[in-house]
Coordinates of C-alpha atoms and ligand atoms in Angstrom, one line a residue:
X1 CA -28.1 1.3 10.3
X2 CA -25.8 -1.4 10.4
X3 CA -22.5 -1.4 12.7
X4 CA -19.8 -0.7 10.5
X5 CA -16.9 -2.3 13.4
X6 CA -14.9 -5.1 12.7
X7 CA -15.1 -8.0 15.5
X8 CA -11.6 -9.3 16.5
X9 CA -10.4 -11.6 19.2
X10 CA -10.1 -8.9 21.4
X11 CA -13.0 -6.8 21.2
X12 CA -14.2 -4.1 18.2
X13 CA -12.2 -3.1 16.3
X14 CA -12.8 0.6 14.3
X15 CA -11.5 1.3 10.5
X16 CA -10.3 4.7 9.2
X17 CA -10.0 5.3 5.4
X18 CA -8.5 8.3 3.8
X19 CA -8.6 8.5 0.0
X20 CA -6.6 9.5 -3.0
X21 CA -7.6 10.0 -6.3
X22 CA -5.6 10.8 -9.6
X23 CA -8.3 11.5 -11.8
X24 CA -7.3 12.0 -15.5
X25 CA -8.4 15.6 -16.7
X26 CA -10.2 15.3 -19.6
X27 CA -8.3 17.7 -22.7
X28 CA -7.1 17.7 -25.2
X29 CA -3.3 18.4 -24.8
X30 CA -1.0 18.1 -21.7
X31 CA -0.7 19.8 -18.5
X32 CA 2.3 21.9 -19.7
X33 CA 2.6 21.1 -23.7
X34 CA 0.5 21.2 -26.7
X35 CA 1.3 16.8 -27.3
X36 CA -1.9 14.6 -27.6
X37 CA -3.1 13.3 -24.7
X38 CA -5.4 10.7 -27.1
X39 CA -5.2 6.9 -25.3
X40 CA -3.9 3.9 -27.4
X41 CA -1.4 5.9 -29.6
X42 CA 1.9 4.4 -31.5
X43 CA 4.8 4.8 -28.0
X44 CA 6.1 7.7 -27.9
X45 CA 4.5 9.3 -31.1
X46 CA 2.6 11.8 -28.6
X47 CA 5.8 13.3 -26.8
X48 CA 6.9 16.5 -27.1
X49 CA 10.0 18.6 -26.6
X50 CA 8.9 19.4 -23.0
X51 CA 7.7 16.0 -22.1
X52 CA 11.1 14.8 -23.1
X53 CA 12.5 17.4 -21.5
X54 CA 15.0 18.6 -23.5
X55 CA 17.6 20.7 -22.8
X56 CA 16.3 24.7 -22.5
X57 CA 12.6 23.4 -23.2
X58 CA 9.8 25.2 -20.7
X59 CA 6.5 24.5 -19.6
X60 CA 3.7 26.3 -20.6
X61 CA 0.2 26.0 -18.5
X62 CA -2.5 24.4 -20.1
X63 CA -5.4 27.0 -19.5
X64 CA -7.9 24.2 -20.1
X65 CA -6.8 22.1 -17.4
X66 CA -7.2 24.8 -15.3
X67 CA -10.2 25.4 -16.0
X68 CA -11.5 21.7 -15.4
X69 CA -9.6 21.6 -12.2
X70 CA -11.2 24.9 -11.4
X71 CA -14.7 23.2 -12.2
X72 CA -14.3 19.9 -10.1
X73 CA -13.4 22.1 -7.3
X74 CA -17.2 23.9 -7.8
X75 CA -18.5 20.6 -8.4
X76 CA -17.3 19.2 -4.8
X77 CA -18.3 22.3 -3.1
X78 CA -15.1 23.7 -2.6
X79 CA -13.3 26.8 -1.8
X80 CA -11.5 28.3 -4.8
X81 CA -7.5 29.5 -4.3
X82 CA -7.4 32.6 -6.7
X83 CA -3.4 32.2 -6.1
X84 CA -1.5 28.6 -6.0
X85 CA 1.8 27.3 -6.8
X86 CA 3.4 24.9 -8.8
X87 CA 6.6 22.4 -7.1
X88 CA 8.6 20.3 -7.8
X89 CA 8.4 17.0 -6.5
X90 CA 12.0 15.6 -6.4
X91 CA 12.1 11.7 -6.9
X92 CA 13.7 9.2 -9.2
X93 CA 11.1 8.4 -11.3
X94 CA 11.8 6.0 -14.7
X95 CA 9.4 7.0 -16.8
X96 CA 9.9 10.7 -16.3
X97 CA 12.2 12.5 -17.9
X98 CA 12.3 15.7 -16.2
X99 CA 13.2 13.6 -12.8
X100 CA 10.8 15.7 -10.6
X101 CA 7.0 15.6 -11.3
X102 CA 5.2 19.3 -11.4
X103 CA 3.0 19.1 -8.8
X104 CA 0.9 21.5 -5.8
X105 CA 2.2 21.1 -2.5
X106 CA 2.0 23.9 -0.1
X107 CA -0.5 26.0 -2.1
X108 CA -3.2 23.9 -4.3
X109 CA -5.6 25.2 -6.8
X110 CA -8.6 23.9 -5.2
X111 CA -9.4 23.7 -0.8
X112 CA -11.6 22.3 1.1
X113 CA -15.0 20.3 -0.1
X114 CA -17.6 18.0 0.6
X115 CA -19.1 14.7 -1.3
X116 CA -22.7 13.7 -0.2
X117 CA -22.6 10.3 0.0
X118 CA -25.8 7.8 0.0
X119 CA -25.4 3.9 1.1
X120 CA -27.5 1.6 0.1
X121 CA -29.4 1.3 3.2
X122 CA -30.6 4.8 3.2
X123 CA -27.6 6.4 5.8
X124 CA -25.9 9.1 4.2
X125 CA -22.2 10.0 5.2
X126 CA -20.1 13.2 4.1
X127 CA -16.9 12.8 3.2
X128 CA -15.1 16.2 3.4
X129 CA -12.4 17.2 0.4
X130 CA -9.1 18.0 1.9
X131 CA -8.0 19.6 -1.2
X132 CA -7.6 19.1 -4.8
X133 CA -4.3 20.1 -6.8
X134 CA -2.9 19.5 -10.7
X135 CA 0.3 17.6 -11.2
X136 CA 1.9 15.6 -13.8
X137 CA 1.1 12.0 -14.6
X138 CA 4.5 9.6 -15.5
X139 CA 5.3 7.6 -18.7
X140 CA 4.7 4.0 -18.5
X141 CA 8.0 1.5 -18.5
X142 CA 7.2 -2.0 -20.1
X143 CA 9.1 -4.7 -19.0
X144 CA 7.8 -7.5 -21.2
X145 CA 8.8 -6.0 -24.8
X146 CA 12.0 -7.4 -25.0
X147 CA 14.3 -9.6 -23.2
X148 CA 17.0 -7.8 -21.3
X149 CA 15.9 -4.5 -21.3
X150 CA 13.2 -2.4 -20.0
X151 CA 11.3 0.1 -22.9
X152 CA 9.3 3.0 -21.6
X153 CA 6.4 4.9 -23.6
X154 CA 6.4 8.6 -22.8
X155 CA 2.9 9.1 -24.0
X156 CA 1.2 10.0 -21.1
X157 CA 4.4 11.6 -19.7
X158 CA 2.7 15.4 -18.7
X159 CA -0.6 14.3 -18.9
X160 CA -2.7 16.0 -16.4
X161 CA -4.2 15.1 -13.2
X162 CA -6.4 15.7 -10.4
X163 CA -5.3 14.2 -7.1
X164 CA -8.3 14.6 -4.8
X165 CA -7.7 13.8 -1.2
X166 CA -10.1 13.1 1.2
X167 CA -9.9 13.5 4.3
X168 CA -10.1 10.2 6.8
X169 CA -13.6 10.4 6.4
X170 CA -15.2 6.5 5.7
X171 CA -15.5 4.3 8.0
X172 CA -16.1 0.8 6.3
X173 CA -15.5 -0.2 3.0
X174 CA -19.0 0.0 2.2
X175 CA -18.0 3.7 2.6
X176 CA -15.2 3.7 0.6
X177 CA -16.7 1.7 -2.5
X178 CA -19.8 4.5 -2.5
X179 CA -17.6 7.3 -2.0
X180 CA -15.6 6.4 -4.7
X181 CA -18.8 5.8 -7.1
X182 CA -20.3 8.9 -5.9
X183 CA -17.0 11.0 -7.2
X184 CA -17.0 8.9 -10.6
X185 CA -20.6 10.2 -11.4
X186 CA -19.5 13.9 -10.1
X187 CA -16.3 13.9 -12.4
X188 CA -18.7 12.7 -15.3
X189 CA -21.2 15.1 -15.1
X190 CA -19.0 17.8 -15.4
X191 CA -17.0 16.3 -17.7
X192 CA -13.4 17.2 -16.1
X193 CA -12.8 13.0 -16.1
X194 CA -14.3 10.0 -18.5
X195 CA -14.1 8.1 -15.1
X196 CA -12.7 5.5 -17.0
X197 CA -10.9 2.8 -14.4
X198 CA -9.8 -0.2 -17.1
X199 CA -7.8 2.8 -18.8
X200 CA -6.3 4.0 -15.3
X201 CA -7.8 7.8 -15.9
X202 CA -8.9 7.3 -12.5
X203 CA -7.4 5.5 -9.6
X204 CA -7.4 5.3 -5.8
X205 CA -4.7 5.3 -3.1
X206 CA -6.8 4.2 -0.2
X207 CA -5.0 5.2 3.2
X208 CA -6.2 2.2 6.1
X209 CA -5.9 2.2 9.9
X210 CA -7.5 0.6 12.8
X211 CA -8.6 1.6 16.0
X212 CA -10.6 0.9 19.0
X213 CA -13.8 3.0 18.8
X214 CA -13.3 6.6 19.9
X215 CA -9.4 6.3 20.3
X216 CA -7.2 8.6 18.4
X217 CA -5.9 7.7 14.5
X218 CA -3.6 4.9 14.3
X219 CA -0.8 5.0 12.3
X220 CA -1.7 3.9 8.5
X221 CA -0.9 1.6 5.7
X222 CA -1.3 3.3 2.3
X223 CA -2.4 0.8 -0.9
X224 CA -1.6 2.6 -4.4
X225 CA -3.1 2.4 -7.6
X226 CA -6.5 0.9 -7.4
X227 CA -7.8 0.2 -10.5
X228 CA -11.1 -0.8 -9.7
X229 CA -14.2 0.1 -7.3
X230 CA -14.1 -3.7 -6.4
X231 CA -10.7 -3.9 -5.7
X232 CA -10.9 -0.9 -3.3
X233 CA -13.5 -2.7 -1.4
X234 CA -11.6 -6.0 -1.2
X235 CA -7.9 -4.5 -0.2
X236 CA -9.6 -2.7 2.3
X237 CA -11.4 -5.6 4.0
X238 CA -7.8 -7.7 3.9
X239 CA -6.1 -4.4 5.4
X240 CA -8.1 -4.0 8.2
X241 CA -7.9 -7.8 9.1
X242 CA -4.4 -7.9 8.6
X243 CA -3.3 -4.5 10.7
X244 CA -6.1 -5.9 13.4
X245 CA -4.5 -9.7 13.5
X246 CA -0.8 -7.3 13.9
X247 CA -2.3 -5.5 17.0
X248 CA -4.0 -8.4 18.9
X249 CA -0.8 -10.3 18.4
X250 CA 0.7 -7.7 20.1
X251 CA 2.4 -5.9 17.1
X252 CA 2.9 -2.5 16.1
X253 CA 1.9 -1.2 12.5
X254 CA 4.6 0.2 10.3
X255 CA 3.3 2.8 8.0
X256 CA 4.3 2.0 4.6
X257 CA 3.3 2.2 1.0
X258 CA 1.5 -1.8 0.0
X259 CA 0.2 -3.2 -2.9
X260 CA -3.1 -4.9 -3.8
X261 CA -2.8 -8.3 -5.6
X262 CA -6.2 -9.0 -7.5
X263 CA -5.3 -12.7 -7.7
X264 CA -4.7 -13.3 -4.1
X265 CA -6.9 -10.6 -3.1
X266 CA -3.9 -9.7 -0.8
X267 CA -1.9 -6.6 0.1
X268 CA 1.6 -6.5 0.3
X269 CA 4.8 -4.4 1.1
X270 CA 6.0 -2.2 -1.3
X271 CA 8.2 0.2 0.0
X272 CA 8.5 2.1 3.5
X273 CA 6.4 5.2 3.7
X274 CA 8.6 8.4 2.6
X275 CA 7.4 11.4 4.5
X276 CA 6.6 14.6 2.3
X277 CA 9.8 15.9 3.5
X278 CA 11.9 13.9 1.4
X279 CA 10.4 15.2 -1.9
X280 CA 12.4 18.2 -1.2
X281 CA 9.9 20.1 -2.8
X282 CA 10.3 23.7 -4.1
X283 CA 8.4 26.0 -6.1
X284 CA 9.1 25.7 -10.3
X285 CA 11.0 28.9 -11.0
X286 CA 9.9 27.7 -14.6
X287 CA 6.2 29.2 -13.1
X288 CA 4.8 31.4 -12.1
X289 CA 2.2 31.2 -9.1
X290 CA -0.9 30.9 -10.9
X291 CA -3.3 33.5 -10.2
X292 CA -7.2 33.7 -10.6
X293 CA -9.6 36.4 -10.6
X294 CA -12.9 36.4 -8.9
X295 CA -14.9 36.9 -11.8
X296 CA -13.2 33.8 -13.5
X297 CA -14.3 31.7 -11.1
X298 CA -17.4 33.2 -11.0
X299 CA -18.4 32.6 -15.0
X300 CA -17.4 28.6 -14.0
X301 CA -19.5 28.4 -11.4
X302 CA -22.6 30.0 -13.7
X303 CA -22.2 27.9 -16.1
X304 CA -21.9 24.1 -14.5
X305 CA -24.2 21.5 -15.3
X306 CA -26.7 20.5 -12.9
X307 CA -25.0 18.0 -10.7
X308 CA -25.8 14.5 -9.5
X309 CA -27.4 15.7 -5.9
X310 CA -29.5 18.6 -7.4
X311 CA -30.4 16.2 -10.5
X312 CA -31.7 13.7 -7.3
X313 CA -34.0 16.1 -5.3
X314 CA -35.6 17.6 -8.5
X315 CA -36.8 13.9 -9.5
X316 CA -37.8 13.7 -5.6
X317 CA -39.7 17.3 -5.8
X318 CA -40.6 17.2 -9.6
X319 CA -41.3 13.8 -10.3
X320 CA -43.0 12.2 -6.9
X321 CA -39.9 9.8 -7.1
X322 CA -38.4 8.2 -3.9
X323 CA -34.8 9.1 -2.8
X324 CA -33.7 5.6 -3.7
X325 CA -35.2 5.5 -7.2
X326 CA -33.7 8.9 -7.7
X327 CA -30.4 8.2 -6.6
X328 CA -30.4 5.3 -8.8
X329 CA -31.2 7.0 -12.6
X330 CA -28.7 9.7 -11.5
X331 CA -25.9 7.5 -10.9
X332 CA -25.3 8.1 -14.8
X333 CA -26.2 11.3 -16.5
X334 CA -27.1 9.3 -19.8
X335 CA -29.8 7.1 -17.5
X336 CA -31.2 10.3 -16.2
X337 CA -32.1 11.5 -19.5
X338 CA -33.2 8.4 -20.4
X339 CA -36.0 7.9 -17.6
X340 CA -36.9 11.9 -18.2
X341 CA -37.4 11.8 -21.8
X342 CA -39.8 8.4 -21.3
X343 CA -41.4 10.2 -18.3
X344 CA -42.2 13.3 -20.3
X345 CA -46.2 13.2 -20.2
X346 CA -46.4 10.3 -18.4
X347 CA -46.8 8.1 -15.2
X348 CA -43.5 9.2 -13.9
X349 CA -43.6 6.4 -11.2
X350 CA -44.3 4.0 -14.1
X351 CA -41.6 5.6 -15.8
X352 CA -39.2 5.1 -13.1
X353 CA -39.8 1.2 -12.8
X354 CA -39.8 0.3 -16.1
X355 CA -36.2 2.1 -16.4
X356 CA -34.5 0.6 -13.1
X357 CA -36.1 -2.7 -13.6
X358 CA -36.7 -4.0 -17.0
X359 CA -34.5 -1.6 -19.0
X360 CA -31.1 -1.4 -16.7
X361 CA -31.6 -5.1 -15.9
X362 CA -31.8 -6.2 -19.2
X363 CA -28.8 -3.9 -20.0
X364 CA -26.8 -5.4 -17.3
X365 CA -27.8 -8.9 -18.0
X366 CA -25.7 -7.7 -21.5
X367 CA -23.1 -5.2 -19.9
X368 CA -24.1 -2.7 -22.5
X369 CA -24.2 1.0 -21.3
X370 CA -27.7 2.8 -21.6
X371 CA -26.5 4.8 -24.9
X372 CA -26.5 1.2 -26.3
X373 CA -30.1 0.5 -25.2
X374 CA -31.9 -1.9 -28.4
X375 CA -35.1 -0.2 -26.6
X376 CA -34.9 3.9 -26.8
X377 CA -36.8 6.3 -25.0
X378 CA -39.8 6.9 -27.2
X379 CA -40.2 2.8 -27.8
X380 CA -40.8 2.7 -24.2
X381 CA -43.0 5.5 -23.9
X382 CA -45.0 3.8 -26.3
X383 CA -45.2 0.8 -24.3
X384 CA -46.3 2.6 -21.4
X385 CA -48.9 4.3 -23.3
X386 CA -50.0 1.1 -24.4
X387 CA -50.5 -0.1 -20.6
X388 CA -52.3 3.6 -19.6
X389 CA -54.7 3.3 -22.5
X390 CA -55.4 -0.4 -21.6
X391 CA -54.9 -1.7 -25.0
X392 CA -52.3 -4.0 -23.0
X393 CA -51.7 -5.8 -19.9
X394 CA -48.9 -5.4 -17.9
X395 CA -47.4 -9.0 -18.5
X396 CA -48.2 -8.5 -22.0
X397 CA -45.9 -5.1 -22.1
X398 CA -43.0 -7.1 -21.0
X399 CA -43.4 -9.3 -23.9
X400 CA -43.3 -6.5 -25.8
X401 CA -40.4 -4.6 -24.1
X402 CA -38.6 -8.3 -25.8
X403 CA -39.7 -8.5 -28.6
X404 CA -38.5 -4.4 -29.3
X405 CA -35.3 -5.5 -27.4
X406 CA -34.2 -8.4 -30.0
X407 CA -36.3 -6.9 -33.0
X408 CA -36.8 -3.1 -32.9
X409 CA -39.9 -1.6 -34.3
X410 CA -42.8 0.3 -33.3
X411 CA -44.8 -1.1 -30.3
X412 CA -48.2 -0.2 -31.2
X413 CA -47.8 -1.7 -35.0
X414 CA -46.4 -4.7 -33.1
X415 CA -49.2 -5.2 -30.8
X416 CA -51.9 -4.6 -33.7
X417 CA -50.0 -7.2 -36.3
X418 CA -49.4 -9.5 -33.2
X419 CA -52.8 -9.4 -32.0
X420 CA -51.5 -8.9 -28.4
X421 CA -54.7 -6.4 -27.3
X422 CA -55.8 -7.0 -23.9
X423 CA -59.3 -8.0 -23.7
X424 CA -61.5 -5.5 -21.9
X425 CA -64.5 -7.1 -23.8
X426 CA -66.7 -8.7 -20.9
X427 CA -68.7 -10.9 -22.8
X428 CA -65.2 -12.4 -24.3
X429 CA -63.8 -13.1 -20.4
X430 CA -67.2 -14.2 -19.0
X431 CA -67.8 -17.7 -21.0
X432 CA -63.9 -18.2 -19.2
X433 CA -64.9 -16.9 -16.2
X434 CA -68.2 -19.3 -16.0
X435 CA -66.1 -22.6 -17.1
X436 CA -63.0 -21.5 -13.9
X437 CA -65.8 -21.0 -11.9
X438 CA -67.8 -24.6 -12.1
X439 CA -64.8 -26.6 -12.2
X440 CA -64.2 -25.2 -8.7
X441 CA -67.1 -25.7 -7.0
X442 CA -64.8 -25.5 -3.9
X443 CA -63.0 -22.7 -3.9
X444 CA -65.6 -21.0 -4.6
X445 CA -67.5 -21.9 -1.4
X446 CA -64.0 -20.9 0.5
X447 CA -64.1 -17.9 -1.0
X448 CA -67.3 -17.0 0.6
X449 CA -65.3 -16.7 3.9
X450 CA -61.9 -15.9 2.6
X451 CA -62.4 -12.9 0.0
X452 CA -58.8 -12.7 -0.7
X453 CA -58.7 -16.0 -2.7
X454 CA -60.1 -14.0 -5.5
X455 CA -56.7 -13.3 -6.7
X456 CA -56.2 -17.0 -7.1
X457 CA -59.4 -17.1 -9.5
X458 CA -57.9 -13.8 -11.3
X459 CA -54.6 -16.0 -11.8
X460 CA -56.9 -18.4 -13.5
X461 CA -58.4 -16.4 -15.8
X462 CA -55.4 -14.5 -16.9
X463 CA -53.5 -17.6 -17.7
X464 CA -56.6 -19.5 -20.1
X465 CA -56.7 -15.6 -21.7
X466 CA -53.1 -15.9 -22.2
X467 CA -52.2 -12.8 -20.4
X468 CA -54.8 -10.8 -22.9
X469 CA -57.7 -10.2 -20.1
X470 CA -57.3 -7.1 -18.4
X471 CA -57.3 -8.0 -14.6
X472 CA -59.4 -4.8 -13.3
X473 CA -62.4 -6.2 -15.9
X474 CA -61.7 -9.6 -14.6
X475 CA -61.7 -8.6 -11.2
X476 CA -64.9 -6.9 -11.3
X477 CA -66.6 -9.5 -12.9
X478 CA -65.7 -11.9 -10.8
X479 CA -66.7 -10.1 -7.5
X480 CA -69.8 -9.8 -8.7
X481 CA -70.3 -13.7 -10.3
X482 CA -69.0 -14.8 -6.5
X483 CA -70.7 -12.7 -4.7
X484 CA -68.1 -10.6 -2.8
Ligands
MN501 MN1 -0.1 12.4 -6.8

């Protein structure tokens, strides 16, 4: 395991990230209207009465929402409040009409949780939930419509959303980025969130101090809106620089809100931090607290999906896979049923390569999402039939896996019409075998006291084949032709 400090001028330096996330619920209507919550609409042609908020209008809970919000909480592992309240936030905001957002402040729906999350280099660190709670999401303002005025679009004025905080939990931004990932794929397997970050349904306030190891938490710098898992990562590395280069100087760090520029790959000041005191936050008397019963909850919880970190230990326990393969086809639930309907029957290790290698790098290599695979899930199992039977090499298959890739069809009728069979017929490889072996009278002498260079004569013969021999019959023959 790698040291996750940060070396400065005077020492190590320590950094502290807290996160959180508005995540988008996914439904069809707002939090507290029936408008559409559809993305990409006509402005303001999904607004309604309420969302304008119009004289006498009143909101009206979303039961749906609630029930989304109720399953993420499940999904993170977290306690349940049969009985929370809705606030209002107090604020001027532009793009909100009401002038307070309905939000959760003293009593959210959801508690505390957990997120299981596994680096790269095998070390696995949990980030606890501090809670999760429904609010409002704001209209947009557009300033480059017209020339003297602002325009706002009230569309997703209502909307609802999941802010999911974290508590100061990660440690690097190695941390952060996975942590983030890890909560994408949760969200997505249940289906409470599309995930989608280019749309902003989900995005990241990253809270960043520094410290030296083992001393209390510093004061904190928090950047909004983070559109992108790459863009957490980067304004966190420039953060903690920039608050450590503050402290060495001999500075103090004021907490305040910053902004990441994706250009400069810089944060800067936004605004001074406003404490949750100034919100002036009071319960809606438009609401009621909203109240849960046990069974309710219990139905939800019956009836989730089976998540990212159960899907991972039944592929270890079922399927004979490593943790590392598994946690890589469960990153998406669509590449999960991928590999299991191709490993159905089959060499599930096989299965597993062929999926993380050939399949998602080809995929990548075209940014194309695995529901867009050219190759599906029976094509593949064909191949690998293919290779089990024999009737092709392994080189050979990746030819294959190409040629289904840019032309489609049925692997074996291409191998048959193709006449790419593997030659398993000895007295086909031996007259090649005999010709490698006399033009080397040399290395075949060497190979008398060096056995391994056998795998050099197997190259030999697979390339004048043209990839047809099969190497075990090659193999064989040749041990015995040399003598080994
Ligand atoms: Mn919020």
């Amino acid at each position: 395991m790698k040291s996750k400090l940060i070396k400065g001028r005077m020492g190590d330096w320590e950094v502290v990230i807290g996160m959180e996330v508005h995540a988008q619920v996914t439904s069809q209507s707002k939090l507290f209207s029936g408008a559409s919550t559809v993305f990409g609409g006509e402005p303001n042609s999904q607004v309604s009465l309420v969302d304008a908020a119009m004289p006498g209008m009143l909101p009206v809970i979303n039961e749906a929402c609630i029930k989304q919000a109720v399953r993420t909480g499940l999904g993170l592992a977290a306690r349940i409040n049969l009985k929370s309240v809705f606030d209002r936030k107090n604020y001027f905001y532009p793009d909100l009409p009401q002038g307070y957002q309905i939000s959760q402040y003293k009593s959210p729906l959801v508690g505390e949780g957990e997120v299981v999350v596994d680096l790269p280099d095998g070390e696995t660190v949990r980030v606890g939930i501090e809670r999760l709670h429904l609010e409002q999401d704001a209209g947009k303002s557009l300033h480059d419509r017209h020339s003297s005025m602002s325009l706002v679009d009230l569309n997703r004025a209502g909307v609802a959303l999941m802010e999911i905080v974290s508590k100061p939990d990660m440690r690097s931004s190695e941390d952060a980025k996975a942590y983030v990932a890890k909560l994408r794929a949760i969200l997505r397997y249940l289906g409470t969130c599309d995930g989608d970050m280019e749309k902003g349904n989900l995005r990241a306030d990253v809270n960043v101090s520094v410290r030296k190891p083992g001393a209390p938490l510093a004061t904190r710098c928090e950047i909004k809106n983070l559109n992108s898992i790459r863009f957490i990562g980067q304004a966190i590395e420039y953060e903690a620089r920039r608050q450590i280069d503050i402290l060495e100087d001999g500075g103090e760090i004021e907490q305040e809100t910053r902004l990441f520029d994706p250009a400069k790959g810089e944060t800067r000041s936004m605004r001074n931090k406003e404490e949750a005191h100034d919100y002036r936050y009071f319960p809606d008397p438009d609401l009621l607290p909203l109240e849960l019963t046990p069974d309710y909850v219990e139905d939800l919880k019956a009836q989730l999906p089976e998540l990212p970190d159960e899907k991972k230990a039944r592929f270890v326990r079922d399927y004979g896979l490593s943790g590392y393969d598994a946690g890589v086809l469960v990153a998406e639930r669509e590449t999960a049923a991928f590999f299991e309907d191709v490993a159905k029957g089959r060499d599930a290790k096989a299965a597993a390569n062929w999926v993380i290698n050939e399949l998602a790098g080809r995929l990548n290599k075209e940014g194309r999402d695995v529901a867009a695979s050219p190759v599906s899930a029976s094509q593949l199992g064909a191949i690998l039939d293919l290779i089990s039977a024999g009737t092709i090499s392994g080189k050979i298959a990746k030819d294959l896996f190409e040629i289904c890739w840019r032309e489609g069809g049925d692997p074996r009728a291409i191998v048959e019409a193709r006449g790419m069979t593997q030659v398993t017929d000895l007295a086909a490889i031996e007259p090649v075998i005999d010709e490698i072996i006399a033009k080397n009278a040399d290395k075949v002498q060497q190979a008398k006291s060096k056995p391994a260079l056998i795998s050099w004569f197997v190259g030999q013969v697979m390339k004048a084949s043209g990839g047809k021999a099969n190497p075990k019959a090659v193999n064989e023959l040749l041990k015995s032709k040399l003598g080994l």
